Short mmCIF file of C-alpha atoms and ligand atoms in Angstrom, two decimals:
data_model
loop_
_atom_site.label_atom_id
_atom_site.label_comp_id
_atom_site.label_asym_id
_atom_site.label_seq_id
_atom_site.Cartn_x
_atom_site.Cartn_y
_atom_site.Cartn_z
CA MET A 1 -24.21 3.63 12.68
CA LYS A 2 -24.53 0.15 14.16
CA ASN A 3 -21.13 -0.85 12.83
CA GLY A 4 -19.62 2.26 14.32
CA PHE A 5 -21.13 1.46 17.62
CA PHE A 6 -19.73 -2.06 17.42
CA LEU A 7 -16.22 -0.93 16.60
CA THR A 8 -16.35 1.48 19.46
CA ALA A 9 -17.52 -1.32 21.72
CA MET A 10 -14.75 -3.61 20.52
CA ALA A 11 -12.11 -1.04 21.20
CA VAL A 12 -13.09 -0.98 24.83
CA SER A 13 -11.16 1.86 26.26
CA ILE A 14 -11.06 1.92 30.00
CA MET A 15 -9.68 5.06 31.54
CA ALA A 16 -8.66 5.05 35.15
CA VAL A 17 -8.90 8.54 36.54
CA SER A 18 -7.76 8.93 40.09
CA CYS A 19 -9.02 12.37 40.99
CA GLN A 20 -12.56 12.44 39.76
CA GLU A 21 -15.75 12.54 41.68
CA LYS A 22 -16.25 9.04 43.04
CA VAL A 23 -19.82 8.14 42.40
CA LYS A 24 -20.39 4.41 42.35
CA VAL A 25 -22.61 3.42 39.48
CA ASP A 26 -23.70 -0.02 38.40
CA PRO A 27 -21.87 -0.67 35.08
CA LEU A 28 -25.09 -2.03 33.67
CA GLU A 29 -26.90 1.12 34.62
CA GLY A 30 -24.34 3.74 33.76
CA GLY A 31 -20.89 4.58 32.57
CA THR A 32 -18.61 4.65 35.58
CA GLU A 33 -17.64 2.60 38.57
CA ILE A 34 -15.21 2.89 41.42
CA LYS A 35 -12.31 0.47 41.51
CA ASN A 36 -9.24 0.77 43.70
CA ASP A 37 -9.99 4.42 44.42
CA SER A 38 -10.08 5.19 40.73
CA VAL A 39 -13.00 6.00 38.52
CA ILE A 40 -13.22 3.67 35.54
CA VAL A 41 -15.06 5.18 32.64
CA TYR A 42 -16.42 2.83 30.03
CA GLU A 43 -16.35 5.03 26.95
CA GLU A 44 -18.66 2.83 24.93
CA TYR A 45 -21.29 3.34 27.56
CA SER A 46 -20.87 7.09 27.81
CA GLY A 47 -23.08 9.68 26.18
CA THR A 48 -26.80 9.73 26.12
CA GLU A 49 -28.43 6.67 27.64
CA PRO A 50 -30.29 4.62 25.00
CA THR A 51 -34.02 4.59 25.40
CA THR A 52 -34.91 1.90 22.85
CA PRO A 53 -33.67 -1.72 22.55
CA GLU A 54 -32.51 -1.22 18.94
CA GLU A 55 -29.86 1.30 20.02
CA THR A 56 -27.91 -1.45 21.81
CA GLU A 57 -28.24 -4.10 19.08
CA PHE A 58 -25.91 -4.45 16.07
CA TYR A 59 -25.74 -6.68 12.99
CA GLU A 60 -22.27 -6.15 11.50
CA PRO A 61 -19.76 -7.63 11.09
CA LYS A 62 -21.40 -10.98 10.47
CA VAL A 63 -20.18 -13.93 12.53
CA PRO A 64 -18.62 -16.66 10.32
CA VAL A 65 -20.62 -19.85 10.04
CA VAL A 66 -18.68 -22.95 11.10
CA LYS A 67 -20.23 -26.37 10.78
CA PRO A 68 -19.23 -28.45 13.81
CA GLY A 69 -17.88 -31.95 13.32
CA ALA A 70 -19.55 -34.93 14.93
CA MET A 71 -18.03 -35.99 18.25
CA GLY A 72 -14.56 -34.51 17.93
CA ALA A 73 -14.38 -34.58 14.15
CA PRO A 74 -12.92 -31.42 12.62
CA PRO A 75 -15.24 -28.44 12.17
CA SER A 76 -15.56 -27.03 8.68
CA ASP A 77 -12.84 -24.38 9.02
CA ALA A 78 -10.19 -26.59 10.69
CA ILE A 79 -6.77 -27.44 9.29
CA VAL A 80 -6.53 -31.22 9.57
CA LEU A 81 -3.02 -32.23 10.61
CA PHE A 82 -3.62 -35.95 11.02
CA ASP A 83 -6.65 -37.96 9.96
CA GLY A 84 -5.10 -41.40 10.10
CA THR A 85 -4.28 -41.73 6.42
CA SER A 86 -0.68 -40.49 6.30
CA LEU A 87 2.09 -38.61 8.08
CA ASP A 88 2.45 -36.23 5.14
CA ASN A 89 1.89 -33.13 7.27
CA TRP A 90 4.73 -34.09 9.64
CA ILE A 91 8.52 -34.20 9.53
CA SER A 92 11.27 -35.33 11.85
CA SER A 93 12.37 -32.60 14.26
CA VAL A 94 15.84 -34.10 14.10
CA ASP A 95 16.65 -33.63 10.44
CA SER A 96 13.44 -32.44 8.72
CA THR A 97 13.10 -35.68 6.79
CA ALA A 98 9.84 -37.63 6.59
CA ALA A 99 8.35 -38.51 9.98
CA GLN A 100 9.22 -42.07 10.97
CA TRP A 101 6.53 -42.76 13.55
CA HIS A 102 4.26 -45.79 13.12
CA LEU A 103 1.09 -45.30 11.09
CA ASN A 104 -1.52 -47.73 12.41
CA LYS A 105 -4.47 -49.37 10.69
CA ASP A 106 -6.92 -47.94 13.22
CA GLY A 107 -6.28 -44.36 12.08
CA SER A 108 -3.73 -43.51 14.74
CA MET A 109 0.03 -43.06 14.86
CA THR A 110 2.44 -44.20 17.55
CA VAL A 111 5.76 -42.87 18.73
CA ASN A 112 8.62 -44.75 17.08
CA ASP A 113 11.04 -45.01 19.96
CA LYS A 114 14.22 -42.99 19.66
CA THR A 115 13.50 -41.76 16.15
CA GLY A 116 12.96 -38.35 17.70
CA ASN A 117 10.23 -35.78 17.95
CA ILE A 118 8.03 -34.99 14.98
CA GLN A 119 6.56 -31.65 14.04
CA THR A 120 4.17 -30.13 11.56
CA LYS A 121 5.47 -28.79 8.29
CA GLN A 122 3.21 -25.81 8.76
CA ASN A 123 3.86 -23.14 11.37
CA PHE A 124 1.14 -21.64 13.50
CA GLY A 125 0.62 -18.78 15.89
CA ASP A 126 -2.51 -18.56 17.99
CA VAL A 127 -4.56 -21.72 17.65
CA GLN A 128 -7.36 -23.85 18.92
CA LEU A 129 -5.98 -27.39 18.87
CA HIS A 130 -7.81 -30.69 19.16
CA ILE A 131 -5.71 -33.80 19.66
CA GLU A 132 -6.40 -37.29 20.98
CA TRP A 133 -3.83 -39.51 22.64
CA LYS A 134 -3.62 -42.90 24.30
CA SER A 135 -1.27 -44.49 26.78
CA PRO A 136 -0.41 -48.09 25.87
CA LEU A 137 -1.15 -51.40 27.51
CA PRO A 138 0.55 -53.23 29.03
CA VAL A 139 1.79 -50.61 31.46
CA GLN A 140 5.52 -50.39 31.84
CA LEU A 141 7.93 -48.27 33.87
CA GLU A 142 6.98 -45.61 36.40
CA GLY A 143 6.79 -41.86 36.95
CA GLN A 144 8.06 -39.73 34.10
CA HIS A 145 9.06 -42.85 32.17
CA ARG A 146 5.53 -44.27 31.87
CA ALA A 147 4.13 -43.30 28.48
CA ASN A 148 5.67 -39.84 28.49
CA SER A 149 5.10 -37.69 25.46
CA GLY A 150 4.07 -34.09 25.05
CA ILE A 151 2.51 -31.52 22.81
CA PHE A 152 4.69 -28.47 22.22
CA LEU A 153 3.03 -25.25 21.09
CA ASP A 154 5.25 -23.22 18.79
CA GLY A 155 7.63 -26.15 19.21
CA ILE A 156 8.83 -25.04 22.67
CA TYR A 157 5.97 -24.89 25.21
CA GLU A 158 4.98 -28.34 26.45
CA VAL A 159 1.58 -29.57 27.51
CA GLN A 160 2.50 -32.82 29.22
CA VAL A 161 1.25 -36.21 28.10
CA LEU A 162 1.78 -38.98 30.65
CA ASP A 163 0.09 -42.14 31.89
CA GLN A 164 -0.97 -40.85 35.27
CA ASN A 165 -3.11 -43.78 36.34
CA ASP A 166 -1.71 -45.03 39.65
CA ASN A 167 1.55 -43.38 38.73
CA PRO A 168 2.74 -40.65 41.12
CA THR A 169 5.22 -38.04 39.91
CA TYR A 170 5.96 -34.38 40.56
CA VAL A 171 2.67 -32.53 40.11
CA ASN A 172 4.07 -29.76 37.92
CA GLY A 173 5.13 -32.46 35.49
CA GLN A 174 2.07 -34.67 35.63
CA VAL A 175 -0.45 -35.18 32.87
CA GLY A 176 -2.11 -31.90 31.90
CA SER A 177 0.64 -29.76 33.34
CA ILE A 178 2.37 -26.99 31.50
CA TYR A 179 5.64 -28.72 32.13
CA LYS A 180 7.30 -27.40 35.30
CA GLN A 181 5.23 -24.21 35.18
CA HIS A 182 1.60 -24.92 35.94
CA VAL A 183 0.07 -27.78 37.92
CA PRO A 184 -3.20 -28.95 36.33
CA LEU A 185 -6.45 -28.17 38.13
CA ALA A 186 -7.47 -31.83 37.94
CA MET A 187 -6.26 -35.24 36.85
CA ALA A 188 -8.84 -36.17 34.24
CA SER A 189 -7.29 -39.12 32.42
CA VAL A 190 -9.31 -42.07 31.24
CA PRO A 191 -8.04 -45.58 32.06
CA THR A 192 -4.80 -46.64 30.44
CA GLY A 193 -5.42 -47.93 26.94
CA GLU A 194 -8.41 -45.65 26.25
CA TRP A 195 -8.38 -42.47 24.20
CA ASN A 196 -7.96 -39.07 25.85
CA THR A 197 -8.82 -35.74 24.28
CA TYR A 198 -7.02 -32.45 24.72
CA ASP A 199 -8.63 -29.26 23.51
CA ILE A 200 -6.11 -26.47 23.79
CA ILE A 201 -6.39 -22.73 23.27
CA TYR A 202 -3.01 -21.10 22.74
CA HIS A 203 -2.05 -17.47 22.35
CA ALA A 204 1.58 -16.93 21.46
CA PRO A 205 3.78 -14.43 23.30
CA GLU A 206 4.72 -11.21 21.57
CA PHE A 207 8.20 -9.74 21.19
CA ASN A 208 9.47 -6.33 20.19
CA VAL A 209 11.98 -5.72 17.40
CA ASP A 210 14.83 -6.05 19.89
CA GLY A 211 13.65 -9.53 20.90
CA GLY A 212 12.24 -8.52 24.27
CA LYS A 213 9.00 -10.10 25.36
CA ILE A 214 6.27 -7.50 25.56
CA LYS A 215 3.34 -9.82 26.17
CA SER A 216 3.25 -13.32 27.61
CA GLY A 217 1.52 -16.15 25.83
CA ASP A 218 -1.23 -18.16 27.49
CA ILE A 219 -2.65 -21.65 27.37
CA THR A 220 -6.01 -23.14 28.23
CA VAL A 221 -6.34 -26.92 28.30
CA ILE A 222 -9.50 -29.01 28.50
CA HIS A 223 -8.75 -32.67 29.17
CA ASN A 224 -11.59 -35.06 28.41
CA GLY A 225 -14.03 -32.19 28.89
CA VAL A 226 -12.46 -31.05 32.17
CA LEU A 227 -10.75 -27.68 32.45
CA VAL A 228 -7.21 -28.39 33.68
CA GLN A 229 -5.39 -25.20 32.64
CA ASP A 230 -7.37 -21.97 32.88
CA HIS A 231 -5.77 -19.36 30.65
CA VAL A 232 -2.41 -19.65 32.39
CA GLU A 233 0.55 -17.45 31.60
CA ILE A 234 3.42 -19.01 29.69
CA LYS A 235 6.54 -18.00 31.56
CA GLY A 236 8.88 -19.21 28.84
CA THR A 237 10.20 -22.48 27.52
CA THR A 238 9.54 -25.67 29.48
CA PRO A 239 12.95 -27.29 30.05
CA TYR A 240 13.65 -30.40 32.12
CA ILE A 241 16.50 -28.57 33.83
CA GLY A 242 16.70 -24.85 34.43
CA TRP A 243 14.47 -21.78 34.29
CA PRO A 244 12.07 -20.95 31.50
CA LYS A 245 13.74 -18.94 28.75
CA ASN A 246 12.17 -16.42 26.42
CA PRO A 247 13.82 -16.59 23.02
CA PRO A 248 11.98 -14.37 20.55
CA HIS A 249 10.07 -16.26 17.90
CA GLY A 250 7.36 -15.96 15.34
CA LYS A 251 5.05 -18.71 14.25
CA GLY A 252 6.29 -22.23 14.97
CA PRO A 253 5.34 -25.85 14.44
CA LEU A 254 3.20 -28.09 16.56
CA LEU A 255 5.63 -30.71 17.91
CA LEU A 256 4.98 -34.16 19.40
CA GLN A 257 7.53 -35.65 21.76
CA ASP A 258 9.42 -38.91 21.55
CA HIS A 259 10.57 -39.11 25.16
CA GLY A 260 13.01 -41.87 24.29
CA ASP A 261 11.93 -44.58 26.73
CA ASP A 262 9.64 -46.68 24.56
CA SER A 263 6.63 -44.58 25.50
CA ARG A 264 4.41 -46.15 22.78
CA VAL A 265 2.01 -43.21 23.08
CA SER A 266 -0.44 -42.99 20.19
CA TYR A 267 -2.16 -39.96 18.65
CA ARG A 268 -5.13 -39.50 16.35
CA ASN A 269 -7.60 -36.93 15.05
CA ILE A 270 -5.39 -33.82 15.19
CA TRP A 271 -6.68 -30.52 13.88
CA VAL A 272 -6.25 -26.82 14.52
CA ARG A 273 -8.20 -23.66 13.94
CA GLU A 274 -6.06 -20.57 13.57
CA LEU A 275 -7.20 -17.76 15.82
MG1 LIG B 1 6.67 -35.00 28.08
#
């Protein structure tokens, strides 16, 4: 009974009926409301109004227990992609051989200039991603050439990594941007040389059997605890030149960018939870 109620509630079916009697009702008090001259009927709230608290409480299915990690450490159900001990979960995006980036004694890895991007061996779809990155000291170069890297979801949608401290550039390509698609809501970087965190929620786009996109993907980015991308729509790939494209794809790797100008960006503590 409770489970059935839950499933009904989960399958929230909202019917917009344009020619019904328009009686405005508080959704918390009843089952209909007026919106844009239509009557929206919340089916899960239709029928006889409950008269006891137990009728609106359910216990199944159980919520999985996840033990949180301490201060950014992986929670118990995470897939750890980099913990500082090896690059075994990563390959070169150029030729699929072993990743050639520098493995550092402090548990981080650093871009090995001009060896190319690296990517995970494992492919993912929808994920929660935690990743930490650091721009190097001393500072060198300017704009897009100052510690440019990037985190590519499904290998093709870039969340920009850039040393933005006293470093103007185009805002739709600055740190925290979805490259050339979405300007971040804030610039939340720590000082150059300190560790940043990105916590990213990614939902992949969906394609039909003919390769047409039927649902856009979306990205949410929290940068050092600050919301910088709020569930924004992915309009397609994130190229340097040209419009976003929408090639059909399934699950893809997480890719880290070697921008090719001695960026020296470092990464550590990378984990995902599949959604
Ligand atoms: Mg980049």
